[in-house]
Backbone as numpy.savetxt, mean C-alpha at the origin, in Angstrom:
# Nx Ny Nz CAx CAy CAz Cx Cy Cz
-6.79 -8.39 21.59 -6.82 -8.49 20.14 -8.25 -8.39 19.64
-8.48 -7.55 18.66 -9.82 -7.33 18.15 -10.34 -8.57 17.43
-11.64 -8.91 17.63 -12.25 -10.02 16.92 -12.79 -9.58 15.57
-13.03 -8.29 15.41 -13.61 -7.77 14.17 -12.60 -7.92 13.03
-13.07 -8.52 11.93 -12.18 -8.70 10.78 -10.95 -9.51 11.12
-11.12 -10.59 11.87 -10.00 -11.39 12.34 -9.11 -11.86 11.19
-7.80 -11.72 11.39 -6.82 -12.21 10.43 -5.85 -13.16 11.13
-6.35 -13.90 12.08 -5.51 -14.71 12.95 -4.62 -15.67 12.14
-3.31 -15.53 12.39 -2.27 -16.37 11.78 -2.15 -16.21 10.27
-2.76 -15.20 9.70 -2.58 -14.92 8.29 -1.23 -14.24 8.07
-0.50 -14.69 7.06 0.81 -14.12 6.79 0.73 -12.97 5.79
1.28 -11.82 6.19 1.24 -10.61 5.36 2.66 -10.15 5.02
2.84 -9.67 3.80 4.01 -8.86 3.44 3.47 -7.49 3.07
4.02 -6.46 3.72 3.56 -5.08 3.50 4.77 -4.22 3.14
4.73 -3.61 1.97 5.85 -2.73 1.57 5.55 -1.30 2.01
6.61 -0.53 2.18 6.43 0.85 2.65 5.76 0.89 4.00
6.18 0.01 4.90 5.48 -0.16 6.18 6.02 0.63 7.34
6.94 1.56 7.10 7.58 2.26 8.23 6.90 3.57 8.60
5.98 4.04 7.76 5.37 5.33 8.06 3.99 5.43 7.42
3.23 6.42 7.85 1.96 6.74 7.22 0.98 5.59 7.14
0.38 5.44 5.97 -0.62 4.41 5.76 -0.05 3.01 5.93
1.18 2.80 5.47 1.80 1.49 5.61 2.00 1.10 7.06
2.50 2.04 7.86 2.70 1.79 9.29 1.39 1.43 9.96
0.35 2.21 9.67 -0.96 1.96 10.28 -1.51 0.60 9.87
-1.25 0.18 8.63 -1.73 -1.12 8.15 -1.00 -2.26 8.85
0.30 -2.11 9.02 1.07 -3.13 9.76 0.49 -3.33 11.15
0.29 -2.25 11.88 -0.16 -2.35 13.26 -1.59 -2.87 13.38
-2.46 -2.48 12.46 -3.84 -2.97 12.52 -3.91 -4.44 12.13
-3.12 -4.86 11.15 -3.09 -6.28 10.78 -2.62 -7.12 11.96
-1.63 -6.64 12.68 -1.17 -7.33 13.88 -2.27 -7.39 14.93
-2.97 -6.28 15.10 -4.05 -6.21 16.08 -5.12 -7.26 15.80
-5.31 -7.60 14.53 -6.33 -8.56 14.15 -5.80 -9.99 14.05
-4.55 -10.17 14.48 -4.02 -11.52 14.59 -3.08 -11.97 13.51
-2.76 -11.10 12.55 -1.88 -11.48 11.44 -0.43 -11.54 11.90
0.37 -12.24 11.10 1.82 -12.21 11.23 2.34 -11.39 10.05
3.22 -10.44 10.33 3.56 -9.45 9.31 5.07 -9.31 9.12
5.49 -9.39 7.88 6.83 -8.98 7.48 6.65 -7.68 6.69
7.31 -6.62 7.13 7.19 -5.35 6.41 8.57 -4.85 6.05
8.59 -3.95 5.08 9.88 -3.44 4.62 9.84 -1.94 4.44
11.02 -1.39 4.37 11.24 0.01 4.03 12.62 0.09 3.42
12.92 1.17 2.78 14.23 1.30 2.15 15.35 1.25 3.18
16.52 0.75 2.80 17.68 0.85 3.70 17.87 2.30 4.14
18.04 2.49 5.43 18.10 3.83 6.00 16.87 4.17 6.79
15.83 3.33 6.68 14.59 3.58 7.42 14.51 2.75 8.70
15.66 2.26 9.17 15.67 1.38 10.34 15.13 2.06 11.59
15.40 3.33 11.76 14.90 4.03 12.96 13.37 4.08 12.96
12.78 4.39 11.81 11.32 4.41 11.72 10.76 3.01 11.92
11.45 2.00 11.38 11.00 0.62 11.56 11.04 0.22 13.03
12.07 0.69 13.74 12.18 0.36 15.17 11.00 0.91 15.96
10.49 2.07 15.55 9.32 2.63 16.22 8.09 1.76 15.98
7.97 1.21 14.77 6.85 0.31 14.48 6.97 -0.96 15.32
8.17 -1.50 15.41 8.39 -2.71 16.19 8.12 -2.46 17.68
8.51 -1.29 18.17 8.23 -0.94 19.57 6.73 -0.83 19.81
6.02 -0.25 18.84 4.56 -0.12 18.98 3.91 -1.51 18.99
4.44 -2.43 18.19 3.91 -3.80 18.18 4.16 -4.49 19.51
5.35 -4.29 20.08 5.67 -4.88 21.38 4.73 -4.35 22.46
4.43 -3.06 22.39 3.53 -2.45 23.38 2.14 -3.05 23.31
1.80 -3.64 22.17 0.50 -4.29 22.00 0.60 -5.80 22.17
1.75 -6.26 22.70 2.00 -7.70 22.90 1.98 -8.47 21.60
2.41 -7.83 20.51 2.46 -8.51 19.21 3.87 -8.46 18.62
4.85 -8.22 19.46 6.22 -8.10 18.99 6.80 -9.38 18.42
6.20 -10.52 18.79 6.71 -11.80 18.29 6.08 -12.20 16.96
5.26 -11.33 16.40 4.57 -11.66 15.16 4.88 -10.67 14.04
5.94 -9.90 14.19 6.27 -8.89 13.19 7.77 -8.81 13.00
8.18 -8.63 11.73 9.59 -8.58 11.38 9.80 -7.51 10.32
10.95 -6.83 10.41 11.29 -5.79 9.44 12.45 -6.25 8.58
12.37 -5.96 7.28 13.45 -6.24 6.35 13.77 -4.95 5.60
15.00 -4.44 5.71 15.37 -3.29 4.88 15.48 -3.74 3.43
14.66 -3.16 2.57 14.65 -3.60 1.17 14.23 -2.46 0.27
14.94 -2.30 -0.81 14.56 -1.36 -1.86 13.78 -2.18 -2.89
12.46 -2.09 -2.85 11.63 -2.98 -3.67 11.65 -2.62 -5.16
12.44 -1.63 -5.53 12.69 -1.38 -6.95 13.70 -2.37 -7.51
14.41 -3.05 -6.60 15.50 -3.94 -6.99 15.07 -5.40 -6.84
15.25 -6.17 -7.90 14.81 -7.56 -7.90 15.48 -8.36 -6.79
16.76 -8.13 -6.57 17.47 -8.91 -5.55 16.95 -8.61 -4.15
16.55 -7.36 -3.89 15.99 -7.01 -2.58 14.61 -7.64 -2.39
13.83 -7.68 -3.46 12.51 -8.32 -3.38 12.65 -9.80 -3.09
13.62 -10.45 -3.74 13.84 -11.88 -3.48 14.26 -12.10 -2.03
15.12 -11.24 -1.51 15.55 -11.34 -0.11 14.36 -11.16 0.82
13.50 -10.20 0.53 12.32 -9.93 1.34 11.42 -11.16 1.42
11.12 -11.76 0.27 10.19 -12.89 0.25 10.83 -14.18 0.76
12.14 -14.33 0.57 12.82 -15.48 1.15 12.74 -15.41 2.68
12.93 -14.23 3.22 12.82 -14.04 4.67 11.39 -14.31 5.13
10.42 -13.79 4.39 9.02 -14.01 4.76 8.67 -15.49 4.73
9.22 -16.22 3.78 8.95 -17.66 3.70 9.46 -18.39 4.93
10.54 -17.88 5.54 11.09 -18.49 6.75 10.23 -18.19 7.97
9.67 -16.98 8.02 8.97 -16.52 9.22 7.48 -16.80 9.21
6.88 -16.83 8.04 5.43 -17.00 7.94 5.11 -18.44 7.54
4.14 -19.02 8.19 3.73 -20.38 7.80 3.29 -20.40 6.35
2.42 -19.48 6.00 1.92 -19.35 4.64 1.74 -17.87 4.33
2.05 -17.46 3.12 1.78 -16.09 2.70 0.32 -16.00 2.28
-0.43 -15.15 2.94 -1.84 -14.97 2.62 -2.07 -13.70 1.82
-1.33 -12.62 2.12 -1.63 -11.34 1.48 -0.37 -10.50 1.28
-0.36 -9.80 0.17 0.66 -8.80 -0.13 -0.03 -7.45 -0.23
0.51 -6.45 0.47 0.01 -5.08 0.36 1.13 -4.23 -0.24
0.90 -3.74 -1.46 1.88 -2.89 -2.14 1.59 -1.43 -1.81
2.29 -0.93 -0.81 2.07 0.44 -0.35 3.24 1.36 -0.65
4.40 0.82 -0.97 5.58 1.65 -1.20 5.31 2.65 -2.31
5.69 3.90 -2.08 5.48 4.91 -3.11 6.12 6.23 -2.76
6.41 7.01 -3.79 6.92 8.36 -3.60 6.18 9.32 -4.52
6.29 10.58 -4.22 5.63 11.64 -5.00 6.63 12.76 -5.23
6.69 13.25 -6.45 7.51 14.43 -6.76 6.61 15.46 -7.40
6.51 16.61 -6.78 5.64 17.69 -7.25 6.43 18.61 -8.17
6.33 18.34 -9.48 7.08 19.09 -10.47 6.26 19.28 -11.73
6.32 20.46 -12.31 5.70 20.66 -13.62 6.41 19.79 -14.65
5.69 19.41 -15.68 6.22 18.48 -16.66 7.55 18.95 -17.24
7.63 20.23 -17.64 8.86 20.69 -18.30 10.03 20.79 -17.32
9.75 20.71 -16.02 10.81 20.75 -15.01 11.18 19.36 -14.50
10.51 18.35 -15.03 10.75 16.98 -14.55 11.91 16.36 -15.32
12.93 15.95 -14.59 14.07 15.28 -15.22 13.71 13.83 -15.50
14.42 13.23 -16.43 14.20 11.82 -16.74 14.52 10.97 -15.51
15.48 11.42 -14.70 15.84 10.68 -13.49 14.69 10.67 -12.48
14.08 11.85 -12.29 12.95 11.93 -11.36 11.75 11.13 -11.88
11.48 11.26 -13.17 10.38 10.51 -13.78 10.56 9.00 -13.54
11.78 8.53 -13.82 12.04 7.10 -13.68 12.00 6.64 -12.23
12.46 7.49 -11.32 12.45 7.11 -9.90 11.02 6.90 -9.40
10.12 7.79 -9.81 8.72 7.66 -9.38 8.10 6.40 -9.97
8.31 6.15 -11.27 7.73 4.96 -11.88 8.33 3.68 -11.31
9.62 3.70 -11.04 10.25 2.51 -10.46 9.72 2.22 -9.06
9.57 3.28 -8.26 9.14 3.09 -6.87 7.67 2.70 -6.78
6.84 3.32 -7.61 5.40 3.11 -7.49 4.86 1.97 -8.35
5.56 1.64 -9.42 5.02 0.66 -10.38 5.93 -0.57 -10.56
7.18 -0.33 -10.86 8.12 -1.46 -11.01 8.13 -2.30 -9.73
8.13 -1.66 -8.59 8.17 -2.40 -7.32 6.96 -3.31 -7.18
5.80 -2.81 -7.56 4.57 -3.62 -7.48 4.64 -4.82 -8.42
5.22 -4.63 -9.59 5.42 -5.75 -10.51 6.32 -6.81 -9.89
7.44 -6.38 -9.32 8.40 -7.33 -8.76 7.82 -8.09 -7.57
7.17 -7.36 -6.66 6.62 -8.03 -5.46 5.43 -8.91 -5.81
4.59 -8.44 -6.72 3.42 -9.23 -7.10 3.83 -10.51 -7.81
4.81 -10.42 -8.68 5.29 -11.61 -9.39 5.77 -12.67 -8.40
6.54 -12.23 -7.41 7.04 -13.21 -6.43 5.91 -13.72 -5.54
4.99 -12.84 -5.16 3.87 -13.27 -4.31 3.02 -14.30 -5.03
2.75 -14.08 -6.32 1.95 -15.04 -7.09 2.65 -16.40 -7.11
3.96 -16.41 -7.26 4.69 -17.67 -7.21 4.46 -18.38 -5.89
4.50 -17.63 -4.78 4.28 -18.21 -3.46 2.85 -18.73 -3.33
1.90 -17.97 -3.82 0.50 -18.39 -3.75 0.27 -19.68 -4.54
0.89 -19.78 -5.70 0.71 -20.97 -6.54 1.33 -22.20 -5.88
2.48 -22.04 -5.27 3.13 -23.14 -4.57 2.29 -23.58 -3.37
1.75 -22.59 -2.64 0.92 -22.90 -1.48 -0.37 -23.60 -1.84
-0.91 -23.28 -3.03 -2.10 -23.95 -3.52 -3.42 -23.44 -2.97
-3.37 -22.45 -2.08 -4.60 -21.95 -1.49 -4.98 -20.56 -1.99
-4.20 -20.03 -2.91 -4.49 -18.69 -3.42 -3.95 -17.62 -2.48
-4.44 -16.41 -2.66 -3.97 -15.31 -1.83 -4.61 -14.00 -2.25
-4.22 -12.94 -1.56 -4.79 -11.61 -1.79 -3.67 -10.61 -2.05
-3.86 -9.78 -3.05 -2.94 -8.68 -3.35 -3.73 -7.39 -3.30
-3.22 -6.41 -2.57 -3.87 -5.11 -2.49 -2.84 -4.04 -2.88
-3.14 -3.32 -3.95 -2.27 -2.25 -4.43 -2.84 -0.90 -4.00
-1.99 -0.04 -3.47 -2.44 1.28 -3.03 -2.21 2.28 -4.16
-3.30 2.72 -4.77 -3.24 3.71 -5.83 -3.55 5.09 -5.24
-4.21 5.95 -5.99 -4.50 7.31 -5.53 -5.52 7.95 -6.46
-6.31 8.88 -5.93 -7.22 9.62 -6.81 -6.46 10.46 -7.82
-5.18 10.69 -7.58 -4.37 11.43 -8.54 -4.16 10.62 -9.82
-4.53 9.34 -9.80 -4.46 8.52 -11.02 -5.25 9.16 -12.16
-6.24 9.98 -11.82 -7.03 10.67 -12.83 -6.34 11.87 -13.42
-5.16 12.21 -12.90 -4.41 13.35 -13.41 -4.46 14.54 -12.48
-3.35 15.23 -12.35 -3.29 16.44 -11.53 -2.10 17.28 -11.97
-2.28 18.59 -11.97 -1.20 19.49 -12.38 0.00 19.33 -11.46
1.18 19.23 -12.05 2.41 19.13 -11.27 2.73 17.73 -10.79
1.91 16.75 -11.18 2.10 15.39 -10.67 2.02 14.36 -11.80
2.59 14.69 -12.95 2.47 13.80 -14.11 3.07 12.43 -13.84
4.24 12.37 -13.23 4.89 11.08 -12.99 4.10 10.26 -11.98
3.64 10.90 -10.93 2.87 10.20 -9.90 1.54 9.71 -10.47
0.85 10.57 -11.20 -0.44 10.20 -11.79 -0.29 9.03 -12.75
0.76 9.07 -13.57 1.00 7.99 -14.53 1.23 6.67 -13.80
2.04 6.69 -12.77 2.35 5.45 -12.05 1.12 4.88 -11.36
0.30 5.75 -10.77 -0.87 5.26 -10.03 -1.99 4.82 -10.97
-2.09 5.43 -12.14 -3.05 4.99 -13.14 -2.65 3.63 -13.70
-1.39 3.48 -14.03 -0.90 2.20 -14.54 -1.09 1.09 -13.50
-0.97 1.43 -12.24 -1.15 0.44 -11.18 -2.57 -0.12 -11.18
-3.55 0.69 -11.55 -4.93 0.22 -11.64 -5.09 -0.78 -12.79
-4.47 -0.50 -13.92 -4.51 -1.43 -15.05 -3.79 -2.73 -14.70
-2.67 -2.61 -14.02 -1.92 -3.78 -13.58 -2.77 -4.64 -12.65
-3.50 -4.00 -11.77 -4.38 -4.70 -10.84 -5.41 -5.54 -11.58
-6.05 -4.96 -12.57 -7.07 -5.68 -13.31 -6.47 -6.85 -14.11
-5.27 -6.64 -14.66 -4.63 -7.69 -15.45 -4.29 -8.90 -14.58
-3.73 -8.64 -13.40 -3.37 -9.75 -12.50 -4.62 -10.49 -12.04
-5.68 -9.74 -11.75 -6.93 -10.37 -11.31 -7.47 -11.31 -12.38
-7.44 -10.89 -13.63 -7.96 -11.72 -14.72 -7.05 -12.93 -15.00
-5.76 -12.73 -14.82 -4.80 -13.79 -15.13 -4.82 -14.91 -14.10
-5.05 -14.57 -12.82 -4.89 -15.57 -11.77 -6.13 -15.80 -10.91
-7.25 -15.21 -11.29 -8.47 -15.42 -10.53 -8.86 -16.88 -10.45
-8.60 -17.63 -11.52 -8.96 -19.05 -11.53 -8.14 -19.86 -10.54
-7.07 -19.27 -10.02 -6.24 -19.95 -9.02 -6.50 -19.39 -7.62
-7.64 -18.74 -7.45 -8.06 -18.17 -6.17 -7.10 -17.08 -5.68
-6.53 -16.35 -6.62 -5.69 -15.19 -6.28 -6.46 -13.94 -6.65
-6.79 -13.15 -5.66 -7.52 -11.90 -5.88 -6.56 -10.73 -5.87
-6.78 -9.79 -6.76 -5.94 -8.59 -6.82 -6.84 -7.37 -6.94
-6.73 -6.48 -6.00 -7.56 -5.27 -5.96 -6.71 -4.06 -5.62
-7.31 -2.90 -5.78 -6.64 -1.65 -5.43 -7.50 -0.86 -4.45
-6.83 -0.17 -3.56 -7.46 0.85 -2.74 -7.03 2.20 -3.29
-7.99 3.10 -3.43 -7.72 4.40 -4.02 -8.02 5.48 -2.98
-7.03 5.86 -2.19 -7.27 6.89 -1.17 -7.38 8.28 -1.79
-8.15 9.11 -1.12 -8.16 10.53 -1.45 -7.16 11.24 -0.56
-7.50 12.45 -0.13 -6.61 13.21 0.73 -6.80 12.76 2.17
-5.76 12.13 2.72 -5.82 11.59 4.07 -5.00 12.45 5.02
-5.27 12.27 6.30 -4.47 12.94 7.34 -3.19 12.15 7.56
-2.27 12.25 6.60 -0.99 11.56 6.68 0.13 12.57 6.51
1.36 12.05 6.44 2.51 12.93 6.27 2.44 13.77 5.01
1.75 13.27 3.98 1.65 14.01 2.72 0.90 15.32 2.93
-0.20 15.28 3.67 -0.98 16.50 3.89 -0.49 17.30 5.09
0.30 16.68 5.95 0.85 17.41 7.11 1.74 18.56 6.69
2.38 18.43 5.53 3.32 19.47 5.08 2.61 20.63 4.41
1.29 20.51 4.22 0.54 21.58 3.56 0.27 22.74 4.52
0.04 23.89 3.94 -0.40 25.03 4.74 -1.82 24.79 5.23
-2.26 25.60 6.19 -3.64 25.48 6.67 -4.62 25.69 5.52
-4.29 26.62 4.64 -5.17 26.90 3.50 -5.20 25.71 2.54
-4.04 25.09 2.34 -3.98 23.94 1.46 -4.79 22.77 1.98
-4.71 22.54 3.28 -5.50 21.46 3.89 -7.00 21.77 3.80
-7.33 23.03 4.02 -8.74 23.45 3.95 -9.29 23.28 2.54
-8.49 23.64 1.53 -8.92 23.47 0.13 -9.28 22.02 -0.15
-8.44 21.11 0.32 -8.65 19.70 0.05 -9.84 19.15 0.84
-10.00 19.61 2.06 -11.14 19.16 2.87 -12.46 19.59 2.23
-12.48 20.75 1.62 -13.72 21.28 1.03 -14.14 20.53 -0.24
-13.24 19.75 -0.82 -13.60 19.00 -2.02 -14.63 17.91 -1.71
-14.63 17.42 -0.48 -15.54 16.34 -0.09 -16.79 16.90 0.55
-17.94 16.28 0.33 -19.15 16.72 1.02 -19.05 16.52 2.54
-18.10 15.71 2.98 -17.87 15.54 4.42 -17.12 16.74 5.02
-16.54 17.55 4.14 -15.82 18.77 4.55 -14.67 18.47 5.50
-13.99 17.36 5.25 -12.83 17.00 6.07 -11.91 16.11 5.24
-10.67 15.95 5.71 -9.76 14.99 5.12 -10.13 13.59 5.61
-9.72 12.59 4.85 -9.95 11.22 5.28 -9.02 10.85 6.43
-9.46 9.93 7.24 -8.64 9.41 8.33 -7.85 8.21 7.82
-6.62 8.11 8.24 -5.77 7.00 7.82 -6.44 5.67 8.10
-7.08 5.55 9.26 -7.71 4.30 9.64 -8.81 3.89 8.66
-9.45 4.86 8.03 -10.51 4.54 7.07 -9.92 3.83 5.84
-8.73 4.23 5.42 -8.07 3.55 4.31 -7.54 2.19 4.75
-7.05 2.09 5.98 -6.58 0.81 6.52 -7.70 -0.22 6.50
-8.90 0.21 6.91 -10.05 -0.71 6.93 -10.31 -1.28 5.54
-10.20 -0.44 4.52 -10.42 -0.90 3.15 -9.35 -1.89 2.72
-8.11 -1.60 3.04 -7.00 -2.50 2.68 -7.20 -3.88 3.32
-7.49 -3.90 4.60 -7.60 -5.17 5.30 -8.87 -5.93 4.92
-9.91 -5.21 4.54 -11.10 -5.89 4.00 -10.73 -6.64 2.73
-10.05 -5.97 1.81 -9.69 -6.59 0.54 -8.67 -7.72 0.73
-7.92 -7.68 1.82 -6.94 -8.73 2.12 -7.55 -9.90 2.87
-8.81 -9.79 3.22 -9.46 -10.81 4.04 -10.30 -11.76 3.20
-10.72 -12.86 3.82 -11.59 -13.81 3.15 -12.99 -13.26 2.94
-13.33 -12.18 3.65 -14.64 -11.56 3.48 -14.81 -10.97 2.09
-13.69 -10.70 1.41 -13.74 -10.12 0.06 -13.44 -11.19 -0.98
-13.90 -12.41 -0.74 -13.53 -13.55 -1.59 -14.00 -13.42 -3.03
-15.06 -12.66 -3.29 -15.56 -12.51 -4.66 -15.28 -11.11 -5.21
-14.41 -10.40 -4.55 -14.03 -9.06 -5.01 -12.64 -9.16 -5.62
-12.52 -8.91 -6.90 -11.20 -8.94 -7.54 -11.22 -8.08 -8.80
-10.06 -7.53 -9.12 -9.95 -6.65 -10.28 -10.64 -5.32 -10.08
-10.89 -4.97 -8.83 -11.69 -3.79 -8.53 -10.85 -2.72 -7.85
-11.42 -1.53 -7.74 -10.77 -0.41 -7.06 -11.74 0.15 -6.04
-11.35 0.12 -4.79 -12.18 0.61 -3.70 -11.71 2.01 -3.32
-12.56 3.00 -3.60 -12.22 4.38 -3.32 -12.49 4.72 -1.86
-11.52 5.36 -1.24 -11.68 5.89 0.12 -11.34 7.37 0.00
-12.24 8.11 -0.63 -11.91 9.45 -1.09 -13.00 10.48 -0.81
-14.00 10.11 -0.02 -15.02 11.09 0.34 -15.73 11.70 -0.85
-16.00 10.90 -1.89 -16.71 11.32 -3.11 -15.87 12.19 -4.03
-14.58 12.33 -3.74 -13.70 13.13 -4.60 -13.12 12.24 -5.70
-13.22 12.67 -6.94 -12.65 11.93 -8.06 -11.66 12.78 -8.85
-11.92 14.05 -8.99 -11.05 14.93 -9.75 -10.27 15.83 -8.81
-9.02 16.07 -9.18 -8.15 16.91 -8.35 -7.87 18.22 -9.10
-8.52 19.31 -8.70 -8.27 20.60 -9.35 -6.93 21.19 -8.87
-6.54 22.31 -9.45 -5.35 22.99 -8.94 -5.66 23.52 -7.56
-4.78 23.27 -6.62 -5.00 23.61 -5.21 -3.81 24.33 -4.65
-4.05 25.09 -3.60 -2.94 25.73 -2.89 -2.16 24.70 -2.09
-0.86 24.91 -1.98 -0.04 24.01 -1.18 0.25 24.60 0.20
């Protein structure tokens, strides 16, 4: 188990933990000693089993649990946190990573698709954060909330619903930080750029190259680089950091029209 950035016996709830950035965050938090309850939508049990198997291979299988939950639904969020309360001694951190993206021009976006993106990316964060704050207040020791936004929050062609949800998530982050900072509850956002995840895996070679060239590093970000930012903000080392947004974007702020 790594001593760097130790999270020994810290209780985590991580949404969207079955794949990509969420999966990597679950496994790294375990590596640093945390106890983790993670969720994914019903139907993601196979992907969750792979995460659990990876944890067992690292001798951390007894410190991680999966709950199938649609975090857009209040009843599923309550089930998730009730389960976490049984398994974790104390809830220390919530990581809101659940999210979806629909690549559609505005005039082609249905109200159903618009609402699905906002519900998944924003409503879910409201529901989980509200319950986490309740747990933090009962525990009396405060806690950490980390919301995963995106550089697309600044706007991008074909991604109006996604950009709106991720921009609103930044405002939500600042509001929660101001409302509960006096109770030792910190709320921050990580703002990833283009990472080597499933989102960019589906791009053409040209599309990946276009995105890599936006950064002076001339490469895509590594998933682990975003994980490091998330776990820093979830740790006691970031005790005076709140209401902030930590960019892991290789100096990229604007997203021009790009090839897919």
